Coordinates of C-alpha atoms and ligand atoms in Angstrom, one line a residue:
M1 CA -20.6 129.2 164.3
S2 CA -19.0 125.8 164.8
G3 CA -18.1 123.5 167.7
K4 CA -20.6 120.9 169.3
R5 CA -22.4 122.6 172.1
T6 CA -26.3 122.8 171.6
P7 CA -27.1 125.9 170.1
K8 CA -29.6 128.0 171.7
V9 CA -32.2 129.6 169.4
A10 CA -34.9 132.1 170.0
L11 CA -38.1 130.6 168.9
V12 CA -40.8 133.2 167.4
P13 CA -43.7 131.2 166.2
G14 CA -45.5 134.7 165.8
D15 CA -49.1 134.7 164.7
G16 CA -51.7 133.3 162.0
I17 CA -50.0 130.0 160.6
G18 CA -46.6 130.9 162.0
P19 CA -46.7 128.5 165.2
E20 CA -48.4 125.7 162.7
V21 CA -45.5 125.9 160.5
I22 CA -42.6 126.5 163.1
E23 CA -44.3 123.4 165.2
S24 CA -43.8 121.0 162.0
A25 CA -40.1 122.5 161.3
L26 CA -39.4 121.7 164.6
A27 CA -40.5 118.1 164.4
V28 CA -38.5 117.7 161.1
L29 CA -35.6 118.9 162.7
Q30 CA -35.9 116.4 165.5
A31 CA -36.1 113.6 163.2
A32 CA -33.0 114.8 160.8
G33 CA -31.3 114.7 164.2
G34 CA -30.8 118.3 164.6
E35 CA -30.5 119.4 168.4
I36 CA -31.2 123.1 169.5
E37 CA -32.3 124.3 172.7
A38 CA -35.5 126.3 171.9
V39 CA -36.3 129.5 174.0
P40 CA -39.9 130.6 172.9
F41 CA -40.7 134.3 172.8
E42 CA -44.2 135.3 172.6
V43 CA -44.0 138.3 170.4
G44 CA -46.5 139.3 168.0
L45 CA -50.2 140.5 167.5
G46 CA -51.7 138.2 170.3
R47 CA -49.3 140.0 172.8
W48 CA -50.1 143.3 171.5
K49 CA -53.6 143.0 171.8
R50 CA -53.2 141.7 175.6
T51 CA -50.2 144.3 176.6
G52 CA -50.3 147.1 174.0
T53 CA -46.5 145.8 173.2
A54 CA -45.7 143.3 170.3
L55 CA -41.9 143.2 171.4
S56 CA -40.3 144.7 174.3
E57 CA -36.7 145.9 175.1
E58 CA -36.2 143.0 177.3
D59 CA -37.1 140.7 174.6
L60 CA -34.7 142.2 172.3
I61 CA -31.8 142.1 174.9
A62 CA -32.6 138.3 175.7
I63 CA -32.7 137.7 172.1
K64 CA -29.2 139.2 171.4
D65 CA -27.9 137.0 173.8
L66 CA -28.5 133.6 171.9
D67 CA -27.4 132.4 168.8
C68 CA -29.9 133.2 166.5
V69 CA -33.7 133.5 165.7
L70 CA -36.0 131.1 164.2
F71 CA -39.2 133.0 163.1
G72 CA -42.7 131.8 161.9
A73 CA -44.8 134.9 160.8
I74 CA -46.2 138.0 162.5
T75 CA -49.5 139.9 161.7
T76 CA -49.1 143.6 161.7
P77 CA -51.6 145.2 164.1
P78 CA -53.9 147.7 163.0
D79 CA -52.3 150.9 164.3
P80 CA -50.7 153.4 162.5
A81 CA -48.0 154.3 165.0
Y82 CA -46.8 150.5 165.2
K83 CA -43.6 149.5 163.7
S84 CA -43.3 146.0 162.1
V85 CA -41.7 143.5 164.6
L86 CA -39.7 141.7 161.8
L87 CA -38.4 145.0 160.5
R88 CA -37.5 146.2 164.3
L89 CA -35.6 143.0 164.5
R90 CA -33.8 143.1 161.1
K91 CA -32.8 146.6 162.1
E92 CA -31.9 145.9 166.0
L93 CA -30.0 143.0 165.2
D94 CA -28.4 144.6 162.0
L95 CA -29.4 141.8 159.9
Y96 CA -28.3 143.3 156.6
A97 CA -28.4 140.5 154.4
N98 CA -31.7 138.9 153.1
I99 CA -30.7 136.0 151.4
R100 CA -33.5 133.8 149.6
P101 CA -32.6 130.7 147.4
F102 CA -35.1 129.7 144.6
K103 CA -34.9 126.4 143.3
G104 CA -37.2 124.6 141.1
Q105 CA -37.5 123.0 137.7
R106 CA -37.1 126.3 135.5
L107 CA -34.9 128.4 138.4
N108 CA -31.7 128.1 140.6
L109 CA -31.0 131.4 142.0
V110 CA -30.5 133.1 145.0
I111 CA -31.8 137.0 145.7
V112 CA -29.5 138.8 147.8
R113 CA -31.5 141.9 149.3
E114 CA -29.8 144.5 151.4
N115 CA -32.1 144.6 154.3
T116 CA -31.8 147.8 156.4
E117 CA -31.6 150.7 154.3
G118 CA -33.2 151.7 150.9
L119 CA -36.9 152.7 151.0
Y120 CA -37.2 151.0 154.1
S121 CA -34.9 153.9 155.6
G122 CA -37.7 155.1 158.1
I123 CA -36.6 158.2 157.1
E124 CA -40.5 159.5 156.3
T125 CA -43.1 162.3 156.7
I126 CA -46.6 162.3 156.0
E127 CA -48.8 165.5 155.6
D128 CA -52.3 166.0 154.2
E129 CA -50.9 167.0 150.7
E130 CA -47.5 165.4 150.7
A131 CA -45.7 162.3 151.8
R132 CA -42.1 161.5 151.4
T133 CA -39.9 158.7 152.3
V134 CA -36.1 159.0 151.7
R135 CA -34.3 156.2 149.6
L136 CA -31.2 156.0 151.6
I137 CA -28.2 154.3 149.8
T138 CA -24.8 154.4 151.9
R139 CA -21.5 153.1 150.5
R140 CA -21.0 151.0 153.7
G141 CA -24.3 149.6 153.4
S142 CA -23.9 148.6 149.6
R143 CA -20.5 147.6 150.3
R144 CA -21.5 144.9 152.8
I145 CA -24.3 143.6 150.8
A146 CA -22.5 143.4 147.9
E147 CA -19.5 141.3 149.8
K148 CA -22.2 138.7 151.0
A149 CA -23.3 138.6 147.6
C150 CA -19.8 137.9 146.1
D151 CA -19.0 135.3 148.9
L152 CA -22.1 133.5 147.4
A153 CA -21.4 134.0 143.9
K154 CA -17.9 132.7 144.0
E155 CA -19.2 129.3 145.0
R156 CA -21.7 129.6 142.3
Q157 CA -21.5 131.0 138.6
K158 CA -21.9 134.7 138.8
L159 CA -23.5 138.0 140.1
T160 CA -26.2 140.4 138.9
V161 CA -26.8 143.7 140.0
V162 CA -30.3 144.8 139.7
H163 CA -30.9 148.6 140.1
K164 CA -32.5 151.6 138.6
S165 CA -29.6 153.9 138.0
N166 CA -31.2 155.2 135.0
V167 CA -33.6 157.1 137.1
L168 CA -32.3 157.0 140.5
K169 CA -29.0 158.5 141.7
S170 CA -29.3 156.4 144.9
D171 CA -28.6 153.4 142.6
R172 CA -25.9 155.0 140.7
L173 CA -24.0 154.8 144.0
F174 CA -25.5 151.1 144.7
L175 CA -24.1 149.7 141.3
K176 CA -21.0 151.5 141.4
V177 CA -20.2 150.0 144.9
C178 CA -21.6 146.7 143.6
R179 CA -19.2 146.5 140.8
E180 CA -15.8 147.8 142.7
V181 CA -16.5 145.0 145.4
A182 CA -17.3 142.3 142.5
L183 CA -13.9 143.6 140.5
K184 CA -11.9 143.5 143.7
R185 CA -13.0 140.0 144.5
G186 CA -12.7 138.6 141.2
V187 CA -16.3 137.6 140.9
P188 CA -18.1 137.4 137.2
H189 CA -20.8 140.2 137.2
D190 CA -23.3 141.8 135.2
D191 CA -26.2 144.3 135.5
M192 CA -29.7 144.7 134.9
Y193 CA -32.4 147.5 135.4
V194 CA -34.9 146.1 137.9
D195 CA -38.0 146.4 135.2
A196 CA -36.0 144.2 132.8
A197 CA -35.0 141.8 135.8
A198 CA -38.7 141.4 136.6
Y199 CA -39.6 140.5 132.8
N200 CA -36.4 138.4 132.5
L201 CA -37.3 136.4 135.7
I202 CA -40.6 135.1 133.9
V203 CA -39.2 134.6 130.4
R204 CA -35.9 133.2 131.0
P205 CA -35.2 132.7 134.6
E206 CA -32.6 130.1 134.1
A207 CA -30.3 133.4 133.0
F208 CA -29.7 134.0 136.7
D209 CA -27.8 133.0 139.4
V210 CA -27.1 135.3 142.6
L211 CA -28.8 138.7 142.1
V212 CA -28.2 141.5 144.7
T213 CA -30.4 144.6 144.7
T214 CA -31.7 147.0 147.3
N215 CA -34.4 146.5 150.0
L216 CA -37.7 146.9 148.0
F217 CA -36.6 145.8 144.7
G218 CA -35.6 142.6 146.5
D219 CA -39.0 142.3 148.4
I220 CA -40.8 142.5 145.3
L221 CA -38.7 140.2 143.2
S222 CA -38.6 137.6 145.7
D223 CA -42.5 137.5 145.7
E224 CA -42.1 136.9 141.9
A225 CA -40.0 134.4 142.1
A226 CA -42.0 132.6 144.6
G227 CA -44.6 132.7 142.3
I228 CA -42.6 131.5 139.4
L229 CA -41.5 128.4 141.9
G230 CA -45.3 127.7 142.3
S231 CA -46.0 129.0 145.8
L232 CA -44.8 131.3 148.4
G233 CA -45.3 128.6 151.0
L234 CA -41.8 126.8 149.6
C235 CA -39.6 129.5 150.2
A236 CA -37.3 130.3 152.7
S237 CA -34.8 133.0 153.9
A238 CA -32.0 133.8 156.2
N239 CA -31.6 137.4 157.6
L240 CA -27.8 137.8 158.4
G241 CA -25.6 140.1 159.9
D242 CA -22.0 139.9 161.0
D243 CA -22.5 137.5 163.5
R244 CA -26.4 137.4 164.2
A245 CA -29.0 135.6 162.1
L246 CA -32.9 135.4 161.9
F247 CA -34.3 132.6 159.9
E248 CA -38.2 133.0 158.4
P249 CA -40.1 131.4 155.5
I250 CA -40.9 134.1 153.3
H251 CA -44.6 133.9 153.6
G252 CA -46.9 135.9 155.9
S253 CA -49.3 135.0 158.7
A254 CA -52.0 134.2 156.1
P255 CA -54.8 134.6 158.9
D256 CA -57.4 133.2 156.5
I257 CA -56.1 129.9 156.8
A258 CA -54.7 130.0 160.3
G259 CA -55.9 127.1 162.5
K260 CA -57.0 125.0 159.5
G261 CA -54.2 122.7 159.3
I262 CA -53.6 123.3 155.8
A263 CA -50.3 125.7 155.8
N264 CA -47.4 124.5 153.8
P265 CA -44.7 123.9 156.2
I266 CA -42.1 123.7 153.6
G267 CA -41.0 127.4 153.7
A268 CA -40.4 127.0 157.2
I269 CA -38.7 123.7 157.2
R270 CA -36.2 124.8 154.6
S271 CA -36.0 128.2 156.5
T272 CA -35.1 125.8 159.6
A273 CA -32.5 123.9 157.5
M274 CA -30.6 127.1 156.4
M275 CA -30.4 128.1 160.3
M276 CA -28.6 124.5 160.6
Q277 CA -26.0 125.2 157.8
W278 CA -25.4 128.6 159.6
L279 CA -24.7 126.9 162.8
G280 CA -22.5 124.7 161.6
R281 CA -24.3 121.5 161.0
P282 CA -24.4 120.9 157.2
E283 CA -25.5 117.5 157.4
V284 CA -28.7 117.8 159.6
S285 CA -29.4 121.0 156.8
Q286 CA -28.9 118.4 154.0
R287 CA -30.9 115.8 155.6
M288 CA -34.0 118.1 156.0
E289 CA -33.4 119.4 152.3
D290 CA -33.5 115.9 150.7
A291 CA -36.3 114.9 152.9
V292 CA -38.3 118.2 151.2
S293 CA -37.0 117.5 147.6
W294 CA -38.6 113.6 148.3
A295 CA -41.8 115.1 149.4
L296 CA -42.3 117.4 146.4
Q297 CA -41.1 114.5 143.8
T298 CA -43.7 112.1 145.3
G299 CA -46.6 114.8 145.6
M300 CA -46.6 114.7 149.4
T301 CA -47.9 118.2 149.4
T302 CA -50.4 120.6 150.8
T303 CA -53.3 122.2 148.6
D304 CA -51.5 125.6 147.7
L305 CA -49.1 123.0 145.8
G306 CA -52.3 121.2 144.1
G307 CA -51.6 118.3 146.8
S308 CA -54.2 117.2 149.1
Y309 CA -52.4 116.5 152.3
A310 CA -52.6 118.6 155.4
T311 CA -49.8 120.0 157.3
R312 CA -49.7 117.2 159.7
E313 CA -49.7 114.7 157.2
V314 CA -46.5 116.3 155.5
T315 CA -44.8 116.6 158.6
E316 CA -45.5 112.9 159.6
A317 CA -44.1 111.8 156.3
L318 CA -41.1 113.7 156.2
A319 CA -40.4 112.6 159.8
L320 CA -40.9 108.9 159.1
R321 CA -38.8 109.5 155.8
L322 CA -36.1 110.8 157.9
T323 CA -36.2 108.5 160.5
D324 CA -36.2 105.4 158.3
M325 CA -33.3 107.0 156.3
S326 CA -31.0 106.9 159.6
H327 CA -31.6 103.3 160.0
Ligands
LIG401 C1 -40.8 140.2 153.5 C2 -41.9 140.9 154.1 C3 -41.8 142.2 155.0 C4 -40.9 143.0 154.1 C5 -42.9 142.8 155.8 C6 -43.9 142.0 156.3 C7 -42.4 144.1 156.5 O1 -42.8 141.1 152.9 O2 -39.8 139.6 154.7 O3 -40.7 140.0 152.3 O4 -41.3 143.8 153.5 O5 -39.7 143.0 154.2
LIG402 MG1 -42.0 140.5 151.0

């Protein structure tokens, strides 16, 4: 997206710590000079309890009309028939690429996770004695995620395709297509079995740059990378389609600490920075990223990172820093 009209953003704070971290992210965005028109949606467990619907068809239609979605976190209601709101949004908006950057002392990598198929295909049966989940891998799905990953790897160093093709036929197709795309695009690439990747992420994370992988492997490896970085609370993500996007911190709704004012807002702030980049406001995005780096360097952090500050204190410090810098 480009142009300077004010972007319209569907705001889905959600449940648990979602509203707290989104409030913080919006305050920091404003201090960084970012302008958006936020259109709030009450979506999630709270709504489900009141009305029996967590996300309606009308919501979906309205959301599709806006530029993108900024999402906090949603608690999954205790109902076996219920489908996760986040998964529905990913599918309905065809957000096939989940981009998760991890940058810290020991690592600087991006996990590019296929977001619509694999073991999240939804093709499942469950009976008393047997349950099945179809691991769907398609040429089209593999090609488009490989293309997104190659776009990123072209600006960086290399691509590593993470798979389990020694066991899974579905991953033979995934690997083959990823290699074809990387070759065609002239992107330096290698590949690794997912178990080896899980090990190497811990023992030599500096060996990775851009990783591309299937849905569940990407889910697991991204929590691992967040652990290496020090906290899930630090990490951001972009769920991208061809012209739609949803930005969300990778942490969940953390009901145990909701309302206590101690949630780490950095994942949400970084997700908002990724959103501004996508919306064609790289300078706002950079200012937000720089402020976050400053907070981390000076120890202005919440308790998950060993700091002693509340969500509000971190937010105010960041906002003040950004306001000072603009004078
Ligand atoms: C994530 C989450 C989701 C996923 C859940 C909440 C459905 O773990 O975004 O990584 O599995 O994709
Ligand atoms: Mg996950």
